[in-house]
Short mmCIF file of C-alpha atoms in Angstrom, two decimals:
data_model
loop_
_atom_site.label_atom_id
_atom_site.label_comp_id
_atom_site.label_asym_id
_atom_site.label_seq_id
_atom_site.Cartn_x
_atom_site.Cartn_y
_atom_site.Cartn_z
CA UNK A 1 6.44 275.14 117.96
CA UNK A 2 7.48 271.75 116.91
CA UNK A 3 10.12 269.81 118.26
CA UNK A 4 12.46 267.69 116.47
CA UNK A 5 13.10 263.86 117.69
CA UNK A 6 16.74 262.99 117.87
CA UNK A 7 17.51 259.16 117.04
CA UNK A 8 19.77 257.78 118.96
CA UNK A 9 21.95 254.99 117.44
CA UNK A 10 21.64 251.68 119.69
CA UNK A 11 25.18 251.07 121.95
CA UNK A 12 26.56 247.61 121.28
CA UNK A 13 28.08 245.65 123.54
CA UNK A 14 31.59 244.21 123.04
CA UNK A 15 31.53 240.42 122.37
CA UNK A 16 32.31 238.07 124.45
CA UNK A 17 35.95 236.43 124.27
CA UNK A 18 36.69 233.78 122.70
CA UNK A 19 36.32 230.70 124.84
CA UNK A 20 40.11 229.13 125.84
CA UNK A 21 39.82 225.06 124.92
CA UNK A 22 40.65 222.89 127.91
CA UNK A 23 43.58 221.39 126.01
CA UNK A 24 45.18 224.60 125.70
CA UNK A 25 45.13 225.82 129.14
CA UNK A 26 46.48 222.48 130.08
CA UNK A 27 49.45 223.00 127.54
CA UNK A 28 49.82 226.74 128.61
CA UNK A 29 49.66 225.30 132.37
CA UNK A 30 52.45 222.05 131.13
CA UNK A 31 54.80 224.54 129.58
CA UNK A 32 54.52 227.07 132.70
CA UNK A 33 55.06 224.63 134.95
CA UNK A 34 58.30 222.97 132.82
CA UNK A 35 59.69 226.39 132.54
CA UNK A 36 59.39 226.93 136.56
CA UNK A 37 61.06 223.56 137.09
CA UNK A 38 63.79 223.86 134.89
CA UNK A 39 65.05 227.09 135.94
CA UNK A 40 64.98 226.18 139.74
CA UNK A 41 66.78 222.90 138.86
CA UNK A 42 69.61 224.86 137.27
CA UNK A 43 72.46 224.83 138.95
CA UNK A 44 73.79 228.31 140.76
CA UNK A 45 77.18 229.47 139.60
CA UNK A 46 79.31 230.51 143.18
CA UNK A 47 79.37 234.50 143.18
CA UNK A 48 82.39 236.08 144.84
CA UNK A 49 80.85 239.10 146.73
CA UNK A 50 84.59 240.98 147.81
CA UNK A 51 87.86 241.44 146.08
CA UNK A 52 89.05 239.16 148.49
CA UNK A 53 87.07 236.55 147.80
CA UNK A 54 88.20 236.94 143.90
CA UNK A 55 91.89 236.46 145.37
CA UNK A 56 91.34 233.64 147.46
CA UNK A 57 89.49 231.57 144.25
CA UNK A 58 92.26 233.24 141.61
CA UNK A 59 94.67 231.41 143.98
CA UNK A 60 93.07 228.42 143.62
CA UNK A 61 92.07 228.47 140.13
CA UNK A 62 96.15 229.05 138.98
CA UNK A 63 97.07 225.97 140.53
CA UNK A 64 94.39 223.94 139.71
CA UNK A 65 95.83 222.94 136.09
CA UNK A 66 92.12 223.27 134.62
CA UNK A 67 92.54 226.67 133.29
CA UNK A 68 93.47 228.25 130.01
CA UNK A 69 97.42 228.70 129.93
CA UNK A 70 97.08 232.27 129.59
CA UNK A 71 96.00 231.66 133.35
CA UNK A 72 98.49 229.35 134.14
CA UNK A 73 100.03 230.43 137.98
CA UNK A 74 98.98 233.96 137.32
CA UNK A 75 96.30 234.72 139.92
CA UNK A 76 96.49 238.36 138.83
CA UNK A 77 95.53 237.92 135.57
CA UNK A 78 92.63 235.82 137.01
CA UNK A 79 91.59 238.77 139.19
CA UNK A 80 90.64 240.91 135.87
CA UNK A 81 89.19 238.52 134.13
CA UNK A 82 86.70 237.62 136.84
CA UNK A 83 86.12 241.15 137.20
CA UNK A 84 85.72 241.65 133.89
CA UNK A 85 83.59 238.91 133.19
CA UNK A 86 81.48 240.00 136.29
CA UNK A 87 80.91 243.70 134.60
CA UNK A 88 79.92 241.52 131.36
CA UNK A 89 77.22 239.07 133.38
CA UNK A 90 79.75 236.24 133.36
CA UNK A 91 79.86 234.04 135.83
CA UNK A 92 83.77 233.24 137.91
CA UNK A 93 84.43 230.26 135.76
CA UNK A 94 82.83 231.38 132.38
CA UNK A 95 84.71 234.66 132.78
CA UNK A 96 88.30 232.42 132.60
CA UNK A 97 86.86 230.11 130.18
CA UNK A 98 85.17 232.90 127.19
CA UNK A 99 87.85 235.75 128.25
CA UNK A 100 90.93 234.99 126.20
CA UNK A 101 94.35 237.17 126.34
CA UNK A 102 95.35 237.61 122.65
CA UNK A 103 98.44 239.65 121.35
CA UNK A 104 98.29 241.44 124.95
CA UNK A 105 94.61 242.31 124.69
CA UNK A 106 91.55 240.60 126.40
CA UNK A 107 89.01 239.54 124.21
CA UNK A 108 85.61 237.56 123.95
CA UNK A 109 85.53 233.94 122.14
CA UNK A 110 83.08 234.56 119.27
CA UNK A 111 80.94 231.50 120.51
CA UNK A 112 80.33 233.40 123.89
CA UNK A 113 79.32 236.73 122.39
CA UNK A 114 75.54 235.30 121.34
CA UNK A 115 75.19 233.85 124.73
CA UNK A 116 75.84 237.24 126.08
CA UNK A 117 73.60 239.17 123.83
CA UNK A 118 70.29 236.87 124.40
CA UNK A 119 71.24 236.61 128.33
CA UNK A 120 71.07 240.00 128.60
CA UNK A 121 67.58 240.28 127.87
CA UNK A 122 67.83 243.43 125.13
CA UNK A 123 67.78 240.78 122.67
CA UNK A 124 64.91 240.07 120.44
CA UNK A 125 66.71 237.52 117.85
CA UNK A 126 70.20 237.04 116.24
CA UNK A 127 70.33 235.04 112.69
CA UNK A 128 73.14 233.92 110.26
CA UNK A 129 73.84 233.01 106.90
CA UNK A 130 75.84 232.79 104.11
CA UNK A 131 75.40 234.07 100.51
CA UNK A 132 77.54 233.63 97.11
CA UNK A 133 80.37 231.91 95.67
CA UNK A 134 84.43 232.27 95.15
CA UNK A 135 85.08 235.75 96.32
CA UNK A 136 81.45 236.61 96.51
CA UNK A 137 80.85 234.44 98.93
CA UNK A 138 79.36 236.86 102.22
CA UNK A 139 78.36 235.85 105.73
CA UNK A 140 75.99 237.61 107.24
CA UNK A 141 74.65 238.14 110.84
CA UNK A 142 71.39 239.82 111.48
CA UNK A 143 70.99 241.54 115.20
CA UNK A 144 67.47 242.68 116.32
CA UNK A 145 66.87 244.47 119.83
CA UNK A 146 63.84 244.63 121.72
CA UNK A 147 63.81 248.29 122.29
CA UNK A 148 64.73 249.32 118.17
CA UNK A 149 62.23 248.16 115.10
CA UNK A 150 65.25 247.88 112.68
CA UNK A 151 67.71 245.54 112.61
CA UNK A 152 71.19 245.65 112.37
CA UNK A 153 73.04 243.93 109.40
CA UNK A 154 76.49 243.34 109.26
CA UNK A 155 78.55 241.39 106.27
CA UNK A 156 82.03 239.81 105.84
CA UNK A 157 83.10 238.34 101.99
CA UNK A 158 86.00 236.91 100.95
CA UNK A 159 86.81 240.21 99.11
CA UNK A 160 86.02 241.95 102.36
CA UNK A 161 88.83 239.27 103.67
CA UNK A 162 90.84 239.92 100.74
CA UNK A 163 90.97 243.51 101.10
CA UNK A 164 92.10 243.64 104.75
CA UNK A 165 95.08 241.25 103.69
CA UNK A 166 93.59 238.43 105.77
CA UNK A 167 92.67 235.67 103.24
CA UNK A 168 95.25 232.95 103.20
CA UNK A 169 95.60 230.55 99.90
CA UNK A 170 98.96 228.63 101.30
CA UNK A 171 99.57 227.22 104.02
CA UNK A 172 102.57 229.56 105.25
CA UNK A 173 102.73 233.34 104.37
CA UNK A 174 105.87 235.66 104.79
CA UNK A 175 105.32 238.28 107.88
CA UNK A 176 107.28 241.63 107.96
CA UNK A 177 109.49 242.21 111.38
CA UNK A 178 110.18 245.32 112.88
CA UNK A 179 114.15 245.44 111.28
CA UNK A 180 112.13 245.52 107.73
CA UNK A 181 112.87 242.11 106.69
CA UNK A 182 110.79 239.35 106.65
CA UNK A 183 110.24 235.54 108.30
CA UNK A 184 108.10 232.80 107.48
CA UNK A 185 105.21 232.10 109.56
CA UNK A 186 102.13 229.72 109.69
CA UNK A 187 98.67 230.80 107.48
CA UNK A 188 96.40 229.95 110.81
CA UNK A 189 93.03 229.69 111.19
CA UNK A 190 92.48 231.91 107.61
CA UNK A 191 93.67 229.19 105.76
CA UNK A 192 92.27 226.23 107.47
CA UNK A 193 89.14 227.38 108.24
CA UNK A 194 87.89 230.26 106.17
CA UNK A 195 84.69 230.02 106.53
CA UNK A 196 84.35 229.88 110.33
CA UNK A 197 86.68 232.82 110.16
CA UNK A 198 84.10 235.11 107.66
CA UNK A 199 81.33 233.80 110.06
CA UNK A 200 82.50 234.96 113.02
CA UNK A 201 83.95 238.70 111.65
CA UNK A 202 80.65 239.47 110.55
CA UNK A 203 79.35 238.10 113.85
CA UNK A 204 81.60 240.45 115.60
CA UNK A 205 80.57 243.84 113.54
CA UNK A 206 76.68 242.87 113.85
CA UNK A 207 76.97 241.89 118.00
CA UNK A 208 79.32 244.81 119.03
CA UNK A 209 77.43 247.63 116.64
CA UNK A 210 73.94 246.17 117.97
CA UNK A 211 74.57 245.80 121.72
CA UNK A 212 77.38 248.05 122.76
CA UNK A 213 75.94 248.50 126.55
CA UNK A 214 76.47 244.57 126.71
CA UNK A 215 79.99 243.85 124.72
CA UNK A 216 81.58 247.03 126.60
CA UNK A 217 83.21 247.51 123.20
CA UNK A 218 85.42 244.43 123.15
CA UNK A 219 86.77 242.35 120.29
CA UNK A 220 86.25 238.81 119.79
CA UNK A 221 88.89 236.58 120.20
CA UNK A 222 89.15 235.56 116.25
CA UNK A 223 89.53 239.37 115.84
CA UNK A 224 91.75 240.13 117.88
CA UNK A 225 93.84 237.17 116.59
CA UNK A 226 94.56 238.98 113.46
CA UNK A 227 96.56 242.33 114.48
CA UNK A 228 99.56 242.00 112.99
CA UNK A 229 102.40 240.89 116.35
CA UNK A 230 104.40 244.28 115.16
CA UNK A 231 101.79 246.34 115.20
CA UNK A 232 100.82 245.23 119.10
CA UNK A 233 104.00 247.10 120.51
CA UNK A 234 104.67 243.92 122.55
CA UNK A 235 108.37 242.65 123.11
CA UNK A 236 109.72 239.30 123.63
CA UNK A 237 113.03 241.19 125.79
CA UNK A 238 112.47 240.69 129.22
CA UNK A 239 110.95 243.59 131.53
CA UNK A 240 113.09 246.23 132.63
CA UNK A 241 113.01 246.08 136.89
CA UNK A 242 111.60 249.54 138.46
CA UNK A 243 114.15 251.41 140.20
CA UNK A 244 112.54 251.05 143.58
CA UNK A 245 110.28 248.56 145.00
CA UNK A 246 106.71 249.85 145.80
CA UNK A 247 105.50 250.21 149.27
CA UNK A 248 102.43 247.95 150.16
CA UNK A 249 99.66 249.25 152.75
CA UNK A 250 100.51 246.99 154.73
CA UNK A 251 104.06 248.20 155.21
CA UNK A 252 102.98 251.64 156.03
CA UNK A 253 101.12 250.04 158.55
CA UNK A 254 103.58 248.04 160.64
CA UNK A 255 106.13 251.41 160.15
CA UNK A 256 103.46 252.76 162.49
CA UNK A 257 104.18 250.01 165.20
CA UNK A 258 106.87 250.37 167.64
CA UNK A 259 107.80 247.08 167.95
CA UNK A 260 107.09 245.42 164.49
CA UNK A 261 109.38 248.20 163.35
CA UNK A 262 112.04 247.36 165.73
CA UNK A 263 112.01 244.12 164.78
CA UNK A 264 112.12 244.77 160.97
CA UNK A 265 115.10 247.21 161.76
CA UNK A 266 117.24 244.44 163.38
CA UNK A 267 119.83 243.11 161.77
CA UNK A 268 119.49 239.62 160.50
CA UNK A 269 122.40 237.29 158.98
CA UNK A 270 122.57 236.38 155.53
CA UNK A 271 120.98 233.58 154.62
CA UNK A 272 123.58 231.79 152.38
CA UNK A 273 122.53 229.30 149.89
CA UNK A 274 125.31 226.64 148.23
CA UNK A 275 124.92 226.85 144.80
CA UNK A 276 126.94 225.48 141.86
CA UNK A 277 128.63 228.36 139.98
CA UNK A 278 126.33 228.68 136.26
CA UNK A 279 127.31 230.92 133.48
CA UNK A 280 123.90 232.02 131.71
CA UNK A 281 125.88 234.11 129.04
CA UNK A 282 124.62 231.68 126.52
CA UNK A 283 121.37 232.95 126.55
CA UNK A 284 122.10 235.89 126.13
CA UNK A 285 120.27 236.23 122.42
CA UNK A 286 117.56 235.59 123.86
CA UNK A 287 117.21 238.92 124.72
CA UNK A 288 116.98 240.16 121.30
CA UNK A 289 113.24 242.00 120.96
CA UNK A 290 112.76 241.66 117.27
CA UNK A 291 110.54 237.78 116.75
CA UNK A 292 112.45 237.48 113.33
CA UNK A 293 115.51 237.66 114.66
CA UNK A 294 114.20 235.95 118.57
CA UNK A 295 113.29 232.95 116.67
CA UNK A 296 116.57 232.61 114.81
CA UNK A 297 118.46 232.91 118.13
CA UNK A 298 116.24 230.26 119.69
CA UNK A 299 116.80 227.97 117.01
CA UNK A 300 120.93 228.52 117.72
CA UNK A 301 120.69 228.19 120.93
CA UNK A 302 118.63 225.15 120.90
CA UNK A 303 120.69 223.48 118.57
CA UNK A 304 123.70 224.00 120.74
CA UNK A 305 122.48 222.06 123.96
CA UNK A 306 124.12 219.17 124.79
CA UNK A 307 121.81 217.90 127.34
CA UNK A 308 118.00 217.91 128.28
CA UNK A 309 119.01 220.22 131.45
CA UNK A 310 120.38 222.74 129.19
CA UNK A 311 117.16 222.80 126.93
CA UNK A 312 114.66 222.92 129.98
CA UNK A 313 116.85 226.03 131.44
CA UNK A 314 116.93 227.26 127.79
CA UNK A 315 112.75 226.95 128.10
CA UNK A 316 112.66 228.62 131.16
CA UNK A 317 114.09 231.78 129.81
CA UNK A 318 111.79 235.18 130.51
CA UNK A 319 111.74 235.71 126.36
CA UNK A 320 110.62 232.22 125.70
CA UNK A 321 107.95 232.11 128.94
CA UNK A 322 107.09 235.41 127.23
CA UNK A 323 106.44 234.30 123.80
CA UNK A 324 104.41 231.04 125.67
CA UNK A 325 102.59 233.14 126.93
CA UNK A 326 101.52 235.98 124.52
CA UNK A 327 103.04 235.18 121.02
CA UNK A 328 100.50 234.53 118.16
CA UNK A 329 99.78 230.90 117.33
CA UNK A 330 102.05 230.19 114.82
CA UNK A 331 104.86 231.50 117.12
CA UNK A 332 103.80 229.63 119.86
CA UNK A 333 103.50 226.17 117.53
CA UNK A 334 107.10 227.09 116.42
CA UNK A 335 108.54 227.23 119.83
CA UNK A 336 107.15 223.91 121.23
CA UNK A 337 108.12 222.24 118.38
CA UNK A 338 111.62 223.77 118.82
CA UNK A 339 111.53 222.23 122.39
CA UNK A 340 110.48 219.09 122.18
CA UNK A 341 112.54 218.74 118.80
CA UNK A 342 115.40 219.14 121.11
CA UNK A 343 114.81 217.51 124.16
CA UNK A 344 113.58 214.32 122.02
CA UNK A 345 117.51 214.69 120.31
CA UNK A 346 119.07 214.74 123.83
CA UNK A 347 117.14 212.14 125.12
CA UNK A 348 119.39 209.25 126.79
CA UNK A 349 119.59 205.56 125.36
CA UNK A 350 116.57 203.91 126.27
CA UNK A 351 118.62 201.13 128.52
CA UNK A 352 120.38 203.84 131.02
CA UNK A 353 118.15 204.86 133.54
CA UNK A 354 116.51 208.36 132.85
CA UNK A 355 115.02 210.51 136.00
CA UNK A 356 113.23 212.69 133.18
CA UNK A 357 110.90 211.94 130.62
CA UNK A 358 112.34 211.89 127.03
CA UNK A 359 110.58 213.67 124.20
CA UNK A 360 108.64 216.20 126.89
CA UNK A 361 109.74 219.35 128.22
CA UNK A 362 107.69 221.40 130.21
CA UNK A 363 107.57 225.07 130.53
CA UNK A 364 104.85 227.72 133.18
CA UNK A 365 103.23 224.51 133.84
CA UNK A 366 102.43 223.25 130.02
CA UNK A 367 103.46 220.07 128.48
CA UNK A 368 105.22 219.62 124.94
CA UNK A 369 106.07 216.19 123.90
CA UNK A 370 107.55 215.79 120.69
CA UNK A 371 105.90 213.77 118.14
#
């Protein structure tokens, strides 16, 4: 019986790596250690740990004058941005600096929205560019995450712009009010820079469709900028007072004490003030909702000061505060000018003494000096 010899195919062993060069080593080592030192050199942002913590710095930060005037002596707006900044990764300070309140809404500046994507660390690479001519002419912005293969592609044209009614050839454009008539208003940022403004729409689509778990879903700033003011169901009237004051916790709490109730329950004088009797009928069309027709009345009213105290109390109205405040751009533009127009005409002769100064009116804590 014969046997049959098997052959058995020699086993090779795996080569041996690739020697690393000492001069690469020392670069990987350089760049390791540069890395290291940078990011313990850079600085700490403060992080507020407890709501009142966020309280005590939105205190501060209203007062301080180095905030956005959307901010401007509102702590309580300040409290939801931080917050909202915090849920985005934002640091106290970058939250009121990126978080902008436009036409009533919060939004994210378009510059911050990168920054947020890449910090977040889902972020593989973001890249722009810009294709075409005339109305071809198509931005483009190019998301890729590290967790999909494909990337998202998203694309704003000037016929995209076109379309959508946003593309501005002159430099003002007729706006429809609420009554059905119409007003003139500035272009804005469409018609002085378009391109910036096509960038940053197709920024927007790419960013928010690509990373929704980091934008929570919210528009950028330069978006948000273009809904229509009639369409935002804001008003310029002032707020209607509730019918009863709300309770705090804290007044439930001293109800419960014997003798801090007591002492709330006794009867305390009147405290009487002197005041000058002051007729504020005047401003009465300043109530009027409709911006057409608010901007008109402003305009009257203005015009029929007849000193510098009249047009600072005429500033201080809720509507105008109001419109400060939350108005679009060109609104806003319109009523400074309106101010400081009129202050500048009431201003006294030079050689008479003057406790105020002329051409400058100021209004929640903002400046406008008349050119």
């Amino acid at each position: 019986m014969s046997q049959t010899a098997t052959k058995t195919a020699p086993i090779e062993r795996d080569a041996e790596p690739a020697a690393v060069s000492d001069d690469l080593l020392a670069r990987i080592v350089t760049e390791t250690e540069r890395q290291v030192t940078a990011k313990a050199n850079r600085p700490s942002p403060i992080r507020l740990r407890s709501w009142e913590e966020i309280e005590r710095f939105a205190e501060k930060a209203a007062r301080s004058g180095m905030v956005p005037k959307d901010f401007l002596g509102k702590p309580d707006a300040i409290c939801i941005a931080v917050q909202m900044g915090s849920e985005l990764g934002l640091a106290p300070m970058q939250s009121i600096q990126n978080i902008a309140v436009v036409n009533g809404r919060p939004a994210i500046w378009g510059d911050a929205l990168p920054g947020l994507c890449r910090a977040s660390g889902m972020c593989r690479s973001i890249r722009e560019w810009s294709d075409g001519e005339g109305d071809a002419l198509t931005f483009y912005c190019e998301a890729v995450r590290k967790d999909q293969a494909l990337p998202i592609v998203a694309k704003f044209s000037v016929a995209d712009a076109k379309r959508a009614k946003l593309w501005q050839e002159n430099p003002t454009v007729r706006r429809k009010s609420r009554d059905g008539g119409t007003y003139e208003a500035d272009s804005g940022p469409w018609y002085s820079y378009p391109d910036r403004m096509l960038q940053m729409r197709a920024r927007g689509f790419a960013l928010r469709d690509a990373f929704p778990d980091v934008l929570k879903g919210l528009l950028s700033a330069e978006e948000a900028g273009d809904i229509p003011w009639e369409d935002t169901g804001l008003s310029m009237a002032p707020p209607v007072a509730t019918a009863a004051p709300i309770r705090t916790a804290r007044e439930a709490i001293n109800d419960e004490v014997p003798l801090k109730a007591a002492a709330a329950a006794t009867p305390r004088a009147p405290r009487v003030v002197a005041t000058a009797a002051y007729d504020t009928a005047w401003l009465a069309p300043l109530d009027e909702p409709d911006p057409a027709v608010w901007l008109g009345n402003l305009e009257r009213v203005l015009a029929a000061c007849t000193s510098q105290d009249e047009v600072t109390e005429a500033g201080g109205h809720v509507s105008v505060r109001n419109a400060v405040a939350k108005a679009p751009p060109d609104v806003r533009r319109r009523v400074s000018e309106l101010l400081a127009q009129h202050f500048a005409r009431l201003a006294p002769d030079p050689a008479q003494p003057s406790d105020g100064q002329a051409g400058e009116v100021t209004i929640e804590g903002e400046k406008y000096a008349a050119a």
